[in-house]
Short mmCIF file of C-alpha atoms in Angstrom, two decimals:
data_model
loop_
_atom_site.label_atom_id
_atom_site.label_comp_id
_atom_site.label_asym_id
_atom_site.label_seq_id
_atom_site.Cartn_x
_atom_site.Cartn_y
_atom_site.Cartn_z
CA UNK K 767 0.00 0.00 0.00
CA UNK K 768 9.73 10.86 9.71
CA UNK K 769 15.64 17.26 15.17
CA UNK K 770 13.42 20.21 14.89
CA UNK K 771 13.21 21.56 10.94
CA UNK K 772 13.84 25.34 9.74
CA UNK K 773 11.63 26.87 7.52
CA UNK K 774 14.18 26.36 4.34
CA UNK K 775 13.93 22.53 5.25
CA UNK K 776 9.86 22.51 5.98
CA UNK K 777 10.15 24.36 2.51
CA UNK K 778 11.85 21.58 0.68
CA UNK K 779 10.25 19.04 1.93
CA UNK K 780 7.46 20.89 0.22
CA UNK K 781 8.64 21.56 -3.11
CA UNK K 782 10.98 18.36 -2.96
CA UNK K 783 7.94 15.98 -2.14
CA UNK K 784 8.90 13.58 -5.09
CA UNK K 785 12.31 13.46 -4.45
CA UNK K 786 11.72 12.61 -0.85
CA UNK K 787 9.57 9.90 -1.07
CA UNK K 788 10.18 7.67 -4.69
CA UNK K 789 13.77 8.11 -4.49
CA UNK K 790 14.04 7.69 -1.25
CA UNK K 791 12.57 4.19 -0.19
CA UNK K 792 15.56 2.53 1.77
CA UNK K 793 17.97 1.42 -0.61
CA UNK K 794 21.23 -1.21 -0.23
CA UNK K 795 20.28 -4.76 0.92
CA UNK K 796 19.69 -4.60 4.88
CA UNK K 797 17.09 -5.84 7.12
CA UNK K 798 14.47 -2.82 5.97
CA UNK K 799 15.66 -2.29 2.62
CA UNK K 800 13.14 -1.58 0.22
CA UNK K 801 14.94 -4.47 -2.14
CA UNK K 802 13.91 -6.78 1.17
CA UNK K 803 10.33 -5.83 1.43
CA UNK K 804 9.06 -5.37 -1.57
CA UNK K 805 7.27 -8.92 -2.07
CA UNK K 806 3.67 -7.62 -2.06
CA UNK K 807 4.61 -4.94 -4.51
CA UNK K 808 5.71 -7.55 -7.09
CA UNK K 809 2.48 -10.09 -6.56
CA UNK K 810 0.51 -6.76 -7.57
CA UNK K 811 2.51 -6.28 -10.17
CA UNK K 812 2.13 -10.27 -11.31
CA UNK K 813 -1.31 -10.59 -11.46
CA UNK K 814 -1.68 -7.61 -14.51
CA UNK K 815 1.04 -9.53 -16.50
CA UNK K 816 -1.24 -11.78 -18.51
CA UNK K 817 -3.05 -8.38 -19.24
CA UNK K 818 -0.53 -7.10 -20.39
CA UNK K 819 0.83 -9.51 -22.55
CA UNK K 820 -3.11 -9.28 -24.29
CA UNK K 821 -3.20 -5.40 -24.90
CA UNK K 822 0.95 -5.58 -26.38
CA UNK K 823 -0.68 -8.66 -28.83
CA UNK K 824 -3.65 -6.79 -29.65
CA UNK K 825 -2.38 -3.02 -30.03
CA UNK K 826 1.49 -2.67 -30.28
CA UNK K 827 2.34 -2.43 -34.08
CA UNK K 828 6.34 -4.00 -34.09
CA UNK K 829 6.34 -4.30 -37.26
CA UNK K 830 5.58 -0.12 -38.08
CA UNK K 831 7.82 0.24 -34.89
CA UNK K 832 10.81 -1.51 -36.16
CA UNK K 833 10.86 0.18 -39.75
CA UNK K 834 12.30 2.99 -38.90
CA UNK K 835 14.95 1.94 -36.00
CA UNK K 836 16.73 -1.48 -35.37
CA UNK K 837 16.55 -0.78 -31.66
CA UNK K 838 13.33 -1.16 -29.77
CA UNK K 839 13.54 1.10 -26.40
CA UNK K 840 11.67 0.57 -23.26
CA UNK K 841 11.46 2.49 -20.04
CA UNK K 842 10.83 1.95 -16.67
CA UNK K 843 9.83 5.09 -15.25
CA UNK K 844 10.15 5.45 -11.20
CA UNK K 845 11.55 2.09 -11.35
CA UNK K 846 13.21 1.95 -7.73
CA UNK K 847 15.06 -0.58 -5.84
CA UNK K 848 15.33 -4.18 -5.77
CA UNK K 849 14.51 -7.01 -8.60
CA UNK K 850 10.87 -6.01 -9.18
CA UNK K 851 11.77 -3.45 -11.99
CA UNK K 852 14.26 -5.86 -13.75
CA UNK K 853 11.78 -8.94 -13.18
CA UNK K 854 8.82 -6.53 -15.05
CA UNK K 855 10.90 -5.60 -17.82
CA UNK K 856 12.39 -8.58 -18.49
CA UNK K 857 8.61 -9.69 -18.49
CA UNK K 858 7.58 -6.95 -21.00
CA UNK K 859 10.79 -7.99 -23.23
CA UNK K 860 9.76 -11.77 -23.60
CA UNK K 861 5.84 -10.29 -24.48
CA UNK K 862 7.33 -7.85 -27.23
CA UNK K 863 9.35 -10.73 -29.03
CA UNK K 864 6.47 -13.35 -28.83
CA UNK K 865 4.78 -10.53 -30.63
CA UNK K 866 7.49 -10.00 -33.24
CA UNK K 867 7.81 -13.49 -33.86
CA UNK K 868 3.94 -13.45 -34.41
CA UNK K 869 3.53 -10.35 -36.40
CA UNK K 870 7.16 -10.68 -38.33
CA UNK K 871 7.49 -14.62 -39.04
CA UNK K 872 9.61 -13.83 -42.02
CA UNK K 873 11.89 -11.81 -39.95
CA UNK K 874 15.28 -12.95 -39.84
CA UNK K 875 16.86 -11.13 -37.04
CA UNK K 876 15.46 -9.32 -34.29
CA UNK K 877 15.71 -5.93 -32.98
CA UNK K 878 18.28 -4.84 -30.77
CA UNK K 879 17.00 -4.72 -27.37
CA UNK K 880 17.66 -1.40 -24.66
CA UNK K 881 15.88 -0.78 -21.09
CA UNK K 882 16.06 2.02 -19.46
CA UNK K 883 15.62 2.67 -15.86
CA UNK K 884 14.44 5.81 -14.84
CA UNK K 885 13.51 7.16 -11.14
CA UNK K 886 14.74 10.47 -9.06
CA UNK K 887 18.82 11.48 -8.85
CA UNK K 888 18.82 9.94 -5.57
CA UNK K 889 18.01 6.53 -6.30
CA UNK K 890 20.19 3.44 -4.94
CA UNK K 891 20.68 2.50 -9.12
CA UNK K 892 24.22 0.72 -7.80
CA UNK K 893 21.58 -1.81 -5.81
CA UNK K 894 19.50 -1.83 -8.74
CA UNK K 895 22.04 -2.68 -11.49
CA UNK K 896 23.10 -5.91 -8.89
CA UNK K 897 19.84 -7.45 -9.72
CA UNK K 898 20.76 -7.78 -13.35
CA UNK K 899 21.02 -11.53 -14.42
CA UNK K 900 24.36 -12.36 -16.17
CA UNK K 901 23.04 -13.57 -19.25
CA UNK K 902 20.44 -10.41 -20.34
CA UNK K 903 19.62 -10.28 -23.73
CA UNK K 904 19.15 -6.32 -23.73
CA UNK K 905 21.32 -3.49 -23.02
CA UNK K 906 20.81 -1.07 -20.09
CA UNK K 907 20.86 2.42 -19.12
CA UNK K 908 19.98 4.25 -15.77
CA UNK K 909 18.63 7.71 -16.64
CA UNK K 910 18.00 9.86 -13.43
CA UNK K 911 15.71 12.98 -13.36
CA UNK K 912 12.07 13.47 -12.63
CA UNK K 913 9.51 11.46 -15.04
CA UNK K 914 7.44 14.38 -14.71
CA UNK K 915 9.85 16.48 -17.23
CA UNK K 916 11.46 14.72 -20.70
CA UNK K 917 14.37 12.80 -19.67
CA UNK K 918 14.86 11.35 -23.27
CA UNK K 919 15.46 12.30 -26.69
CA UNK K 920 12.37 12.94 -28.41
CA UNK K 921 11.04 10.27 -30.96
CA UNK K 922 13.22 7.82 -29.59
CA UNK K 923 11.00 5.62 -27.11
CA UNK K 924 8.31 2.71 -28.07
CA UNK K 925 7.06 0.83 -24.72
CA UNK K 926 7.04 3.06 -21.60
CA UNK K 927 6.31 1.08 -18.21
CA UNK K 928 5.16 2.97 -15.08
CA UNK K 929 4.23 0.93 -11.86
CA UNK K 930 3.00 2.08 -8.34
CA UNK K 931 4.66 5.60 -9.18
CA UNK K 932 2.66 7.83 -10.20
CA UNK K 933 0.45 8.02 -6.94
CA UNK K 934 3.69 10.29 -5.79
CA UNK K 935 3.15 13.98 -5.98
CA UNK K 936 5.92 16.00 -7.82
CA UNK K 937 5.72 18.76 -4.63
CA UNK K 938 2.80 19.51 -2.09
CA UNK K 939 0.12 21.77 -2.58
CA UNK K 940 1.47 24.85 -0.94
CA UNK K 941 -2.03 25.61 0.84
CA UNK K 942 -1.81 23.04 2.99
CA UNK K 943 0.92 24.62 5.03
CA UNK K 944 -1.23 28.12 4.78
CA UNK K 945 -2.78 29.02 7.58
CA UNK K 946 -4.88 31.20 5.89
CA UNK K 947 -6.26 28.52 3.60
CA UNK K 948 -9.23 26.11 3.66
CA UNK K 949 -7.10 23.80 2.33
CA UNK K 950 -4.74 23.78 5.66
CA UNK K 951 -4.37 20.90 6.92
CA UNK K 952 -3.82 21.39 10.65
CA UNK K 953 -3.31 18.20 12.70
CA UNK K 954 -3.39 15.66 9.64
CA UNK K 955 -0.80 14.13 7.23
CA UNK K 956 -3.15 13.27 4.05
CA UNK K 957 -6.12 14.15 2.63
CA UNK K 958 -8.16 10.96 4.15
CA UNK K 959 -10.52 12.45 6.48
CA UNK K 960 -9.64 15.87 6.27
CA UNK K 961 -11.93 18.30 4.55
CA UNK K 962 -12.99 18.81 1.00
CA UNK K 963 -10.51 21.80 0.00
CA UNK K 964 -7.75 19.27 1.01
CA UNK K 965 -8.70 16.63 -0.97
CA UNK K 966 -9.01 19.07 -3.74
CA UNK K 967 -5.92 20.31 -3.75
CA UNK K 968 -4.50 16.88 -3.68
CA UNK K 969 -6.50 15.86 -6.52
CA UNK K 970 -5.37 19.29 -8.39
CA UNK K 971 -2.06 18.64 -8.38
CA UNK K 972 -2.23 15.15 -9.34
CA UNK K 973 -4.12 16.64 -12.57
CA UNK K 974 -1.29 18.55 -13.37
CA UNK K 975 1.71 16.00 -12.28
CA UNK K 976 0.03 13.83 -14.55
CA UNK K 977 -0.58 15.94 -17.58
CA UNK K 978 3.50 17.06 -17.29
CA UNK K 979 3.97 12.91 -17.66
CA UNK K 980 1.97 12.63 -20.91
CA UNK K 981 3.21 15.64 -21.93
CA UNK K 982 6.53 14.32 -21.56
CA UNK K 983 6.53 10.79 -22.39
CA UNK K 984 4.13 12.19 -26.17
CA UNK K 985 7.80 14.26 -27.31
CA UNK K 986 9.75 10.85 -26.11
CA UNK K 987 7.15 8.30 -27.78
CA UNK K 988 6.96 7.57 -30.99
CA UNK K 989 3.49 7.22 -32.88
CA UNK K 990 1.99 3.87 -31.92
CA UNK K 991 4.18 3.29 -28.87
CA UNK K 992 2.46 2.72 -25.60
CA UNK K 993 2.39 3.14 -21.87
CA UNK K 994 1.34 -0.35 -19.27
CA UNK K 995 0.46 2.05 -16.28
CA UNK K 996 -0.15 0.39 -12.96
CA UNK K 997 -0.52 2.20 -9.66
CA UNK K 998 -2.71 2.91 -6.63
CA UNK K 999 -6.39 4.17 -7.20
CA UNK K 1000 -10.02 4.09 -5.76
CA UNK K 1001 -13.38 3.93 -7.30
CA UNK K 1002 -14.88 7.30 -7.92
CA UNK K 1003 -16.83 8.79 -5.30
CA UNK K 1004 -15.29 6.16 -2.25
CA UNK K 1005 -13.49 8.31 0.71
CA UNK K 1006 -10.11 7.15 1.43
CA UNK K 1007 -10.81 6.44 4.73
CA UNK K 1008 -12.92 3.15 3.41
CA UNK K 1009 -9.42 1.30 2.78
CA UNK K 1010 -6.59 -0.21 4.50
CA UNK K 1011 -4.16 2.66 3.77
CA UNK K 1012 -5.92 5.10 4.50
CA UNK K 1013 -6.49 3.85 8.06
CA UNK K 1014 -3.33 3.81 8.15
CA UNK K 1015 -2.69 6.96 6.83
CA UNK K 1016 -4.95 8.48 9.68
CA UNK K 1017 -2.88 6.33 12.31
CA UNK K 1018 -0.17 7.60 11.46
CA UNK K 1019 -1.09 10.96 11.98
CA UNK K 1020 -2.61 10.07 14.97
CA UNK K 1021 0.97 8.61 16.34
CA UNK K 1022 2.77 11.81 15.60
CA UNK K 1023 0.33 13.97 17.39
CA UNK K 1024 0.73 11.76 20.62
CA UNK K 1025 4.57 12.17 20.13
CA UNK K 1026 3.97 15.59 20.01
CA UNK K 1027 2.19 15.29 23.79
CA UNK K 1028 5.56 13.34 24.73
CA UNK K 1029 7.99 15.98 23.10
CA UNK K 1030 9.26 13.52 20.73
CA UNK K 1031 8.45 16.19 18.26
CA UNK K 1032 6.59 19.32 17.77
CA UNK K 1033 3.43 20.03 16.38
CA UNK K 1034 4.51 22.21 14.06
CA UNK K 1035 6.64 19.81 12.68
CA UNK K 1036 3.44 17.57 12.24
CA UNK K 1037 1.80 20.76 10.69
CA UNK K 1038 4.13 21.36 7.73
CA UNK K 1039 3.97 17.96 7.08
CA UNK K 1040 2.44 16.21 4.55
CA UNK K 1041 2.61 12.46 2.82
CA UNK K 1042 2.44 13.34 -0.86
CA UNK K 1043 0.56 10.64 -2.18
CA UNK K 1044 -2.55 10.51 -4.38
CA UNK K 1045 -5.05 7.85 -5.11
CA UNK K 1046 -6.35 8.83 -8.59
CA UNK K 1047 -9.98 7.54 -9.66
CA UNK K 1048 -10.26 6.15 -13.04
CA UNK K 1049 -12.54 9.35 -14.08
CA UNK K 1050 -10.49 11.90 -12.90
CA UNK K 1051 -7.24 9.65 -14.84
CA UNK K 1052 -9.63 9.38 -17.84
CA UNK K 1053 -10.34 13.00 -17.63
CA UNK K 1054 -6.39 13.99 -17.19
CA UNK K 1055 -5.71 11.49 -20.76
CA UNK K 1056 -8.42 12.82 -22.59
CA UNK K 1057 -7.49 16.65 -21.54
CA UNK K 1058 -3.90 16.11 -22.26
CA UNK K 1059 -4.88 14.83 -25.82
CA UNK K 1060 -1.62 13.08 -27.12
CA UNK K 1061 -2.72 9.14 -26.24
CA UNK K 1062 -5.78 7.12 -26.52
CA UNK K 1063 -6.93 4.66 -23.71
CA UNK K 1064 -6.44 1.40 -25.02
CA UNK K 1065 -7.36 -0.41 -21.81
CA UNK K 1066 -8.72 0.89 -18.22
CA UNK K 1067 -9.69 -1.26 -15.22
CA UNK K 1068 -9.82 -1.12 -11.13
CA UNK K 1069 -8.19 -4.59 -10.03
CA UNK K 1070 -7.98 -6.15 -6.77
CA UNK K 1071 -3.75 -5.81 -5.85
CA UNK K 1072 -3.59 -8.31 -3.42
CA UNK K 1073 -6.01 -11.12 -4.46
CA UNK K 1074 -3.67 -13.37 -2.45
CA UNK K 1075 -4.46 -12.08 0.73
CA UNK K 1076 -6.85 -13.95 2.69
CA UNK K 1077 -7.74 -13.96 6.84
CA UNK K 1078 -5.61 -12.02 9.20
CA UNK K 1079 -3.20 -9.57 7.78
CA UNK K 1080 0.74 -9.82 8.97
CA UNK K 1081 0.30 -6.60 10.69
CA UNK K 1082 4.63 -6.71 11.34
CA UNK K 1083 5.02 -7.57 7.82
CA UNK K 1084 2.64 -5.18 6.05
CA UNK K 1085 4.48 -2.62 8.19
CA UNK K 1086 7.70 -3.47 7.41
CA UNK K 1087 6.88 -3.29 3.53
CA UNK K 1088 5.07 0.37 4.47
CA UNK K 1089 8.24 1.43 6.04
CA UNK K 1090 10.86 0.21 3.58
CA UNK K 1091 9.19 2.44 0.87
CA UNK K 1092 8.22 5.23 3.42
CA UNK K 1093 10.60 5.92 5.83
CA UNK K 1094 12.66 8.52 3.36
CA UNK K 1095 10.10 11.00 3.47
CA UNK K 1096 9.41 10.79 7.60
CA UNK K 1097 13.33 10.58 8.04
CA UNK K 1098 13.85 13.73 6.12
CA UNK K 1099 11.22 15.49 8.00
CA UNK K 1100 11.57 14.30 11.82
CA UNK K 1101 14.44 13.59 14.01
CA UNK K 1102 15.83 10.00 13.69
CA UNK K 1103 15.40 8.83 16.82
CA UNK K 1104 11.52 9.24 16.01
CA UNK K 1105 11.26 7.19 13.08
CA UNK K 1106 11.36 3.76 15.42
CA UNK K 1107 8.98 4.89 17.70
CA UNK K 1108 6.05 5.94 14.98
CA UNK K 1109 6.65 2.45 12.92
CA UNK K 1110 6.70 0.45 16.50
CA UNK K 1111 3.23 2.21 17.65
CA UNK K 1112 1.67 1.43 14.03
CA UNK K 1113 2.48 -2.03 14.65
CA UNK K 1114 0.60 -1.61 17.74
CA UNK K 1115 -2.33 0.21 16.83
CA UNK K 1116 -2.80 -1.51 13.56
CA UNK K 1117 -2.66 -4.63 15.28
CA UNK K 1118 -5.45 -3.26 17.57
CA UNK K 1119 -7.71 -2.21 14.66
CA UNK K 1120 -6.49 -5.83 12.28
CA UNK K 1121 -10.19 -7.17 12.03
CA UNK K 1122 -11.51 -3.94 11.31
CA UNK K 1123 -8.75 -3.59 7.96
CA UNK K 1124 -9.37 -7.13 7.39
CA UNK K 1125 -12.91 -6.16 5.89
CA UNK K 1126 -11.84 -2.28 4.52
CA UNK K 1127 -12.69 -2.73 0.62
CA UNK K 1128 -9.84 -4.31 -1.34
CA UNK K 1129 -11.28 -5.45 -4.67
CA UNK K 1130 -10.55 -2.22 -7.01
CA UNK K 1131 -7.70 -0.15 -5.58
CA UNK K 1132 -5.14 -0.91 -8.30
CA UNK K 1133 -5.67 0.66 -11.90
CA UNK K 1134 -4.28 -1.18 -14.85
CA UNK K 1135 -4.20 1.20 -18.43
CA UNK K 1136 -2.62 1.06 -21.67
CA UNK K 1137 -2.01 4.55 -23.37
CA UNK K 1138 -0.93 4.24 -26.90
CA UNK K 1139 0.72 7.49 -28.72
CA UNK K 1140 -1.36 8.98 -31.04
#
């Protein structure tokens, strides 16, 4: 599914919110490396594969694709830490050649083969690159820099891959730090049960984030290329507060304030702080697509990400996977010593509230889509 701060560090934790969160899941290979606990990540991930093996079949053109270039480029953008990213595009690879071998049967070579890897400046790509297998078939480049600008040449890219990234905001709305706005959000860390004018301005800038990524990927893309896009949503019209994470969004929140009754930290530490994370609906993503004009939706769909999950949830476990792809952005935000005692007390009170997430709605909070380049 974070010593006391200035004001120049509450500010970049503002304006850096993308930077401080995807890049900075724990990297290296220790006990709460993101690498480590990433397991449930890649079962979502798995069960979207045959689907997307069917839409590459049905709608990816390799044979107008390779006419005009004897490479065929694909991207990982916000592709982390750990052997998910090199286990999906490996995946996508062995889909694109069955497809060549099917569309091309006269063919007598293929394509060269390059991935690229793309996900902030920060990112632990020396811990990625160790998950490469020996005998790859494809070369490989790492290409930091935000996916929300162009990070390569334009014309140049045919099968973009984006999974469980997009959900992170670029920055944070800047009213939510404003006193003076409705959209301050006093006490709270997210939008889930906090009012409207917070939620909109989550939702705003998740319109735009998104319409800078299809902006960018359209001048990288070639006509016909297309986008598998997997990440975190909701059905329209559902509160947040109706599914596991965001329970445990609000719990969160709730921690911090007590440690601000202990002095662990203070509250206006918890005030300028904010997770930047955004659950798109599928109309508000359909709505972003359409406005930004430069793809068509192939495929859209809510899924159920953890089919696999059934009875009790591993309360230690689920934590541990939270906090391996969290911890950056409380670390940069709070004193160290605090970061122990707000993932120990979610342990606790998630544990207290377990039947209670056990039946929280599960069944569409993963979108699956396939954007192909006009």
């Amino acid at each position: 599914m974070a010593t006391l701060v200035s004001d120049s560090l509450a500010k970049k934790n503002n304006d850096k919110a993308s930077e401080n969160s995807t890049a900075q899941v724990i990297g290296g290979h220790g006990t709460n490396s993101y690498s480590n606990n990433s397991s449930y990540q890649r079962l979502s991930v798995n069960i979207v594969t045959k689907k997307i093996e069917d839409a590459i079949m049905k709608n990816l053109d390799v044979e107008t694709l390779s006419s005009t270039s004897n490479i065929f480029r694909v991207a990982d953008f916000g592709c982390g830490v750990g052997s998910n990213t090199i286990n999906s595009m490996q995946d996508l690879l062995q889909i694109v050649k069955k497809k060549y071998i099917s569309q091309c049967p006269t063919s007598s070579q293929m394509p060269e083969f390059q991935v690229i890897f793309n996900d902030q400046f920060t990112n632990d790509f020396n811990t990625l690159f160790t998950y490469l297998p020996q005998d790859k078939q494809y070369l490989v480049a790492s290409v930091p820099g935000s996916f929300h600008n162009q990070v390569l040449p334009k014309s140049s890219l045919h099968l973009a891959h984006c999974s469980y990234s997009l959900h992170w905001l670029s920055r944070l709305p800047k009213e939510l730090r404003d006193e003076r706005s409705p959209a301050w959000n006093k006490g709270k860390i997210h939008y889930t049960s906090a009012p409207p004018e917070v939620l909109m301005a989550y939702a705003t800038q998740f319109a735009e984030d998104l319409d800078n990524f299809l902006s960018a990927r359209g001048g990288e893309m070639v006509s016909g290329g297309m986008i598998v896009i997997v990440g975190s949503s909701i059905p329209d019209g559902m509160p947040y507060s109706q599914v596991v994470n965001g329970i445990m969004f609000d719990c969160m929140g709730s921690i911090l304030m007590d440690m601000v009754k202990t002095g662990s930290i203070s509250e206006a530490d918890v005030d300028a702080f904010n997770l930047p994370i955004y659950a798109c609906p599928p109309g508000e993503f359909i709505e972003g697509v359409e406005r930004n004009g430069l793809f068509s939706i192939e495929v859209i769909e809510l899924m159920n990400p953890a089919p696999w999950l059934k009875g009790p949830i591993d309360i230690p476990v689920f934590v541990k996977h939270v906090r391996a792809a969290m911890e950056g952005m409380f670390s940069n935000h709070f004193p160290s010593k605090s970061i122990d005692e707000l993932f120990d007390h979610l342990v606790l009170k998630l544990s207290d509230i377990s039947q209670q997430l056990e039946s929280c709605y599960r069944d569409g909070l993963q979108l699956f889509a396939i954007l192909k380049r006009k």
